[in-house]
Tab-separated table of C-alpha atoms and ligand atoms in Angstrom:
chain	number	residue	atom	x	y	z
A	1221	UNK	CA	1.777	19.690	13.999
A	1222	UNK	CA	0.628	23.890	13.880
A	1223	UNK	CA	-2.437	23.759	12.305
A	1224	UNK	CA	-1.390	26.686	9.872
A	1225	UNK	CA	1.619	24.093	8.632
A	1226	UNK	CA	-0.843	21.195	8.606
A	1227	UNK	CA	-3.419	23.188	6.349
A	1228	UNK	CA	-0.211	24.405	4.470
A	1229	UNK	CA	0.784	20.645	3.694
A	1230	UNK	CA	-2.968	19.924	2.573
A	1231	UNK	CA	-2.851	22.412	-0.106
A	1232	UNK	CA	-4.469	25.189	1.392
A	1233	UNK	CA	-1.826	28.030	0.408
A	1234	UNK	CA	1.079	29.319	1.929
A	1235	UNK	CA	1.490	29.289	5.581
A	1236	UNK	CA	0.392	33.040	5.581
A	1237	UNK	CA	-2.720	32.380	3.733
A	1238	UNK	CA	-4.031	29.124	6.238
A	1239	UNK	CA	-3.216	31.694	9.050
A	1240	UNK	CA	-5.957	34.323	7.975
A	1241	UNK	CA	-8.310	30.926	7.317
A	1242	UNK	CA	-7.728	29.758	10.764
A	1243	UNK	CA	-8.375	33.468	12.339
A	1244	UNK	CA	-11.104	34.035	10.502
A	1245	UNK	CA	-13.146	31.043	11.714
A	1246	UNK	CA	-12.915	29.126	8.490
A	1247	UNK	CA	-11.294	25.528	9.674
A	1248	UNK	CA	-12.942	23.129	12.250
A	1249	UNK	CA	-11.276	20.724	13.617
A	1250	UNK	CA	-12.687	17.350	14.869
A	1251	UNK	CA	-15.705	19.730	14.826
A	1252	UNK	CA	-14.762	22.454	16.376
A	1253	UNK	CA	-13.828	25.810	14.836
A	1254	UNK	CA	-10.157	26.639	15.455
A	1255	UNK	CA	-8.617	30.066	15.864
A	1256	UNK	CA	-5.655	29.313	16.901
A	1257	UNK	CA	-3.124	28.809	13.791
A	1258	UNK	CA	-1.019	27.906	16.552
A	1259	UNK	CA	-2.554	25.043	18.021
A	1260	UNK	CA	-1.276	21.324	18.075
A	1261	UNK	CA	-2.587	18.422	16.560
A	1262	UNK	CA	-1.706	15.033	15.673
A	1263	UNK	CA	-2.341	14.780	11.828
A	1264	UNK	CA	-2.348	10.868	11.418
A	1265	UNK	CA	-6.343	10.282	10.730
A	1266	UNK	CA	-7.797	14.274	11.689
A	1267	UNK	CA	-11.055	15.248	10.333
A	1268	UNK	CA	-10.788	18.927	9.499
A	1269	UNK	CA	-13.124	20.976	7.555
A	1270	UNK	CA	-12.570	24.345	5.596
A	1271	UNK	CA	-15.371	26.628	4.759
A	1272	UNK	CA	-17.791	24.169	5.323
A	1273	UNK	CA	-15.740	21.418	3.401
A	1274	UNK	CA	-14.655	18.328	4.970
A	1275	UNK	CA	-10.978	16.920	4.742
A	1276	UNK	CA	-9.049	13.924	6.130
A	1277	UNK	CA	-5.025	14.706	6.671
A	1278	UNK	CA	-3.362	12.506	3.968
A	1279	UNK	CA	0.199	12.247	4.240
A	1280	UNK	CA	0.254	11.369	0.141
A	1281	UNK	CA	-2.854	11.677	-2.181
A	1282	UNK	CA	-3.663	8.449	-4.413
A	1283	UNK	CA	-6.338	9.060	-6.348
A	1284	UNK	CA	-8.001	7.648	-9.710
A	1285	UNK	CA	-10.005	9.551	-12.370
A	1286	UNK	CA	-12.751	7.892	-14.834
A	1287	UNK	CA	-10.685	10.453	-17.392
A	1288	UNK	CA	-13.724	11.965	-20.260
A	1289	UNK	CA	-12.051	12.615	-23.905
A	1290	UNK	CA	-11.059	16.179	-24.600
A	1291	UNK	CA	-8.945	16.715	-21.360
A	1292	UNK	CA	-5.472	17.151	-21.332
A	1293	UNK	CA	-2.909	15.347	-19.025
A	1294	UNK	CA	-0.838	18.790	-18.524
A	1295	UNK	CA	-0.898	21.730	-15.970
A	1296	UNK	CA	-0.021	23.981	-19.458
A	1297	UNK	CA	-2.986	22.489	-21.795
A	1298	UNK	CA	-2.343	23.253	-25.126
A	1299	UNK	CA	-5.656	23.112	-27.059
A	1300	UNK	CA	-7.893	21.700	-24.272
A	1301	UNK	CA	-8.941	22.128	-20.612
A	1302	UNK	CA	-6.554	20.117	-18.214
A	1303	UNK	CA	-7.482	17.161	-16.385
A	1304	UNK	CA	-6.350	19.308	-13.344
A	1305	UNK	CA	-9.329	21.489	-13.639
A	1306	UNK	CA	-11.957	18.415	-12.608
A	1307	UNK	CA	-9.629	18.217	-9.424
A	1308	UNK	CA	-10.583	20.193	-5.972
A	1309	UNK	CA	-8.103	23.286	-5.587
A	1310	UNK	CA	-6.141	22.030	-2.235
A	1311	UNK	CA	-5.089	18.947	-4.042
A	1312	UNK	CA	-3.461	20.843	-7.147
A	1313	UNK	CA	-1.935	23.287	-4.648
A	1314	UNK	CA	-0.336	20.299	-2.780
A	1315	UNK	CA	1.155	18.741	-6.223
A	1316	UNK	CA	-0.631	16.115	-7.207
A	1317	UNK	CA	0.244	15.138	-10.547
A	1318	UNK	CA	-1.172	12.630	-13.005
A	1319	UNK	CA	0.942	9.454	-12.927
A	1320	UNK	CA	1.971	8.583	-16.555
A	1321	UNK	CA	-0.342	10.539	-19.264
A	1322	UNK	CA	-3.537	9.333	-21.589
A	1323	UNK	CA	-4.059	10.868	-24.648
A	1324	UNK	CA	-6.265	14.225	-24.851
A	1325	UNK	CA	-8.598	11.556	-26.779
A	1326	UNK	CA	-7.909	8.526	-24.557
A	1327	UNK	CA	-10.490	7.937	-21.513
A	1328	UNK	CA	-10.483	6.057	-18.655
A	1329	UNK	CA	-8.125	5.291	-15.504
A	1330	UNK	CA	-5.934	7.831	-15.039
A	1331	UNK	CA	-3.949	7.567	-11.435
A	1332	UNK	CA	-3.015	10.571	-9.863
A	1333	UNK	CA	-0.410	11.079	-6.508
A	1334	UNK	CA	1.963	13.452	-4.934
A	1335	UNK	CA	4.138	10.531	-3.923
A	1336	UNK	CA	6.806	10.214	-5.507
A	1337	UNK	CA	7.612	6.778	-5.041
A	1338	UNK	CA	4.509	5.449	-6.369
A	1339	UNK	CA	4.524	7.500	-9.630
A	1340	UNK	CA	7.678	6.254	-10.153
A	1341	UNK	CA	6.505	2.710	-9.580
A	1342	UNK	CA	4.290	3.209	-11.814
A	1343	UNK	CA	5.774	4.985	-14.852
A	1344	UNK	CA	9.212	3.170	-14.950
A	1345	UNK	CA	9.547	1.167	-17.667
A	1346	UNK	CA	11.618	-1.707	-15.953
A	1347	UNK	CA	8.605	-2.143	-13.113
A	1348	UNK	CA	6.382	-3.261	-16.609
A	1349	UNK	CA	3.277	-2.265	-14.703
A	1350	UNK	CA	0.719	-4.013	-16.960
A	1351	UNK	CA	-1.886	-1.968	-18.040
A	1352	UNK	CA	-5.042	-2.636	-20.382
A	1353	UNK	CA	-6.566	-0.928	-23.073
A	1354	UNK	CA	-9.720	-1.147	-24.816
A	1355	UNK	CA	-9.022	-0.424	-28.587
A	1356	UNK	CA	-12.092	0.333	-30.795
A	1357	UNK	CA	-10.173	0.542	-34.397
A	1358	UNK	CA	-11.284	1.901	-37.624
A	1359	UNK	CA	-11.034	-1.022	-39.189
A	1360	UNK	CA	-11.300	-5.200	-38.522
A	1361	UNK	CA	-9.300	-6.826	-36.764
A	1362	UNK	CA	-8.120	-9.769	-38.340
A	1363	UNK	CA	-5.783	-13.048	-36.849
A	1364	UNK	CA	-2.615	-11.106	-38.605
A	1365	UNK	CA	-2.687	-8.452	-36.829
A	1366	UNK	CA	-3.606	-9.874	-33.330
A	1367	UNK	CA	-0.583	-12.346	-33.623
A	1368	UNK	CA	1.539	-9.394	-34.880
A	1369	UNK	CA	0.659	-7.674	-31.740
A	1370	UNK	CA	1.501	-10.747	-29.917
A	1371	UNK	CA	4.595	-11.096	-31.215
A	1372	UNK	CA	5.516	-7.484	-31.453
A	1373	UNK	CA	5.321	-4.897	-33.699
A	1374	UNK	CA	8.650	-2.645	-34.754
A	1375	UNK	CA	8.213	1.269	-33.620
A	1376	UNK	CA	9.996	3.619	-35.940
A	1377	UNK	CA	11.928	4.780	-32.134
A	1378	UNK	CA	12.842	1.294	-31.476
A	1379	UNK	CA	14.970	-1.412	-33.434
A	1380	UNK	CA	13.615	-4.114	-30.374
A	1381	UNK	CA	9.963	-5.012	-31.337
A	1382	UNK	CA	6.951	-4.334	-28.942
A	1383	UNK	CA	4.503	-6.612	-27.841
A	1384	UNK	CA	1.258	-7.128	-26.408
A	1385	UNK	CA	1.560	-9.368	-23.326
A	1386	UNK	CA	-2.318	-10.046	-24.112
A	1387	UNK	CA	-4.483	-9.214	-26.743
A	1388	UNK	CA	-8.000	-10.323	-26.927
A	1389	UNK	CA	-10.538	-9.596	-29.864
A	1390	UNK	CA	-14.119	-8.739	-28.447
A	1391	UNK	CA	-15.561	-8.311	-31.643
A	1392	UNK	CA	-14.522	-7.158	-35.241
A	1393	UNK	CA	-13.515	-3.324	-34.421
A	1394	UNK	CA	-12.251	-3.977	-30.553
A	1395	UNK	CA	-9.835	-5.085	-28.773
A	1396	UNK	CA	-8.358	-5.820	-25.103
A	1397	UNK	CA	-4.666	-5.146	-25.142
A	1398	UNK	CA	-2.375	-5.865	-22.096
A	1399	UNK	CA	0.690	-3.745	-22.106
A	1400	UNK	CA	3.642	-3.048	-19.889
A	1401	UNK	CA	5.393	-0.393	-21.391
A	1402	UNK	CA	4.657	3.444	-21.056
A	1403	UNK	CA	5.705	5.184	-24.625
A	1404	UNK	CA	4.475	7.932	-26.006
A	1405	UNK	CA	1.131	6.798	-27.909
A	1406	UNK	CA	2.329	3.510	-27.634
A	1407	UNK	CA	-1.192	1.709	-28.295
A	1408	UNK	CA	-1.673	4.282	-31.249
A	1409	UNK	CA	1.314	3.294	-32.555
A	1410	UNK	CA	1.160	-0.113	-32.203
A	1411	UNK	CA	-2.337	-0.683	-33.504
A	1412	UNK	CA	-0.721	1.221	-36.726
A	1413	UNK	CA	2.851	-0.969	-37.138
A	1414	UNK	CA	0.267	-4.163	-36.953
A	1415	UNK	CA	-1.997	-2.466	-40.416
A	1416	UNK	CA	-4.899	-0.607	-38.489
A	1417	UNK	CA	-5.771	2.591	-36.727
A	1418	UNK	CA	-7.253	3.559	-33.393
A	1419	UNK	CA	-10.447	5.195	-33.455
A	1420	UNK	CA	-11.006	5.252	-29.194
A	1421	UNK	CA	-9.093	3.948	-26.088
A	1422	UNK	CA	-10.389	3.618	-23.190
A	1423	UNK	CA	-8.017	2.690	-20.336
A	1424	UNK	CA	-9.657	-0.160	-17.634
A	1425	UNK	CA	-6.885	-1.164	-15.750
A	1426	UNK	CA	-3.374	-1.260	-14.295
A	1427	UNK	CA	-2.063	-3.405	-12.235
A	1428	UNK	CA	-4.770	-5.162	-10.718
A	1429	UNK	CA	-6.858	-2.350	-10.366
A	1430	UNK	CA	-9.745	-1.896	-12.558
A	1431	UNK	CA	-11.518	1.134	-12.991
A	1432	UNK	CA	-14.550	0.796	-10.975
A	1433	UNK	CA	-17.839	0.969	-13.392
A	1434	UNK	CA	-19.743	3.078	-10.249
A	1435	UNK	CA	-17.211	6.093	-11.477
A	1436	UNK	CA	-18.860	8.040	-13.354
A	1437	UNK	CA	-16.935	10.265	-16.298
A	1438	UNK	CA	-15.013	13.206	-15.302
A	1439	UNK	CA	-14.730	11.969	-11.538
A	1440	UNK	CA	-12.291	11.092	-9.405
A	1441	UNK	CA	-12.274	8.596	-6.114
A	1442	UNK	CA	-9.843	8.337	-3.088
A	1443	UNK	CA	-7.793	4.650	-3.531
A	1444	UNK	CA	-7.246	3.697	0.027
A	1445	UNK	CA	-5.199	0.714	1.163
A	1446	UNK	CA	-7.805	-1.811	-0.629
A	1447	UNK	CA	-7.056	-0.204	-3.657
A	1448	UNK	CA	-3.303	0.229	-3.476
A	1449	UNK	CA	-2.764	-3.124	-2.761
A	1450	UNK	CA	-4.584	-4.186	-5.906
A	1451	UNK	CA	-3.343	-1.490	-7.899
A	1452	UNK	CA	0.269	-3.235	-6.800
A	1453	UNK	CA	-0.662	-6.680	-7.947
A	1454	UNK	CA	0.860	-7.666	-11.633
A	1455	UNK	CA	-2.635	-8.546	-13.306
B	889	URA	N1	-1.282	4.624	-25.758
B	889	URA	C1	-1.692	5.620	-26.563
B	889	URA	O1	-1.447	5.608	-27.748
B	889	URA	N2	-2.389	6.630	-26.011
B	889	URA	C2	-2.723	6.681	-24.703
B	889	URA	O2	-3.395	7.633	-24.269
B	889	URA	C3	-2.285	5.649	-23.884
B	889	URA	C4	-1.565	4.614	-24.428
C-alpha cells in the first residue's frame, strides 16, 4: 500500500494532509524516515512512527477504556467532556466509536472499535452479550429485591419483564448484576422497578473480559487476540 493511503487509513488526515507529513520528514518507517508518499509497503504488522510517535498498522482498532465518571459516551457531549477526548487524535480521525454507551456517571469498561462487525456483536440485543455491573445503591438491599431482579422486573417500555441472569449481594448497599441486554439505563432502571436507586455503577466485565485492575482511570489499552477471544466467551 502508498504510504500516504496507509497513513490516511490510520487516521492521520486526508490523503493530502499524510502527503505534506511524509515530505516533510515526519513518518519513519521500520525506522527509517520516509519521503516518499509514494512508496510501497506491506501494512500487515509495520512499525511506523509520526512525529516522533510510534504506531503499528491495525486493520480495525479494539480497544478498552477504564471509563472515569463525568465523561460522556458522544462525539456531541452535551454537558460534559466526551470520552473521545482521552483518545489519541489518529484513532478518532479513523472512526473509532464507543461500542454500546455507559452513563455520563457510570465508570468502568467501555469497548471501543471501528469494526463494524464487532460493535454489532456486541450491542445486538439477540447476541445477549453478558455484561456485569457493580451497583452501589442508596439504599439496602434486601432478599425481595435480589429475587425480583432474578426474576425480572417490568420496565415502563416493556410489557416482557427483565431479568438479571445473576445477581450477587456483596454487602448491604452493593451489588454484582449479570445482564445481557443493552437498554437505555437499563441497570438504573432496573435497580428502581425492584424498590431502590443507584447511587454508582461501575462496569467490570463483558463477555469474558474483565477490566484489567492495572488500568488505571481515564486510560485506555490495545485488546489484542488474547483479549478478543475472551471478550467473545459468554461469561
Ligand atoms: N445501565 C445503566 O443504567 N447505565 C449504564 O451506564 C449502563 C447500564
Amino acid at each position: 500500500m502508498e504510504l500516504e493511503r496507509l497513513l490516511r487509513s490510520q487516521g492521520f488526515g486526508s490523503r493530502a494532509e499524510c502527503r505534506v507529513r511524509v515530505l516533510a520528514g515526519r513518518v519513519k518507517v521500520a525506522g527509517d524516515v520516509c519521503v516518499d508518499p509514494y512508496a510501497h509497503f506491506e501494512p500487515a504488522g509495520l512499525s511506523f512512527t509520526v512525529d516522533g510517535e510510534p504506531w503499528n498498522y491495525r486493520e480495525f482498532v479494539y480497544l478498552a477504556m477504564n471509563k472515569p465518571a463525568g465523561y460522556e459516551c458522544s462525539r456531541r457531549p452535551q454537558h460534559y467532556p466526551s470520552v473521545y477526548s482521552l483518545l489519541p487524535q489518529p484513532l478518532v480521525t479513523r472512526g473509532v466509536q464507543t461500542v454500546g454507551r455507559l452513563d455520563q456517571d457510570s465508570t468502568g469498561l467501555l469497548l471501543l472499535s471501528d469494526d463494524g462487525q464487532f460493535i454489532h456483536t456486541f450491542t445486538s440485543p439477540r447476541k445477549r452479550v453478558p455484561k456485569v455491573y457493580e451497583v452501589t445503591t442508596r439504599h439496602m438491599v434486601d432478599d425481595a429485591q435480589v429475587m425480583a431482579l432474578l426474576n425480572g422486573v417490568e420496565l415502563h417500555d416493556d410489557a416482557k419483564p427483565v431479568g438479571a441472569v445473576a445477581c450477587i449481594r456483596m454487602d448491604e448497599k452493593r451489588l454484582r448484576l449479570t445482564v445481557t441486554e443493552g437498554k437505555y439505563h437499563l441497570v438504573k432502571r432496573m435497580i428502581a422497578a425492584a424498590g431502590n436507586r443507584v447511587e454508582a455503577l461501575h462496569r467490570i466485565t463483558v463477555g469474558g473480559f474483565s477490566l484489567p485492575l492495572a488500568l488505571p482511570v481515564g486510560q485506555w489499552m490495545w485488546l489484542g487476540s488474547p483479549e478478543l477471544e475472551l471478550l467473545a466467551q459468554r461469561g
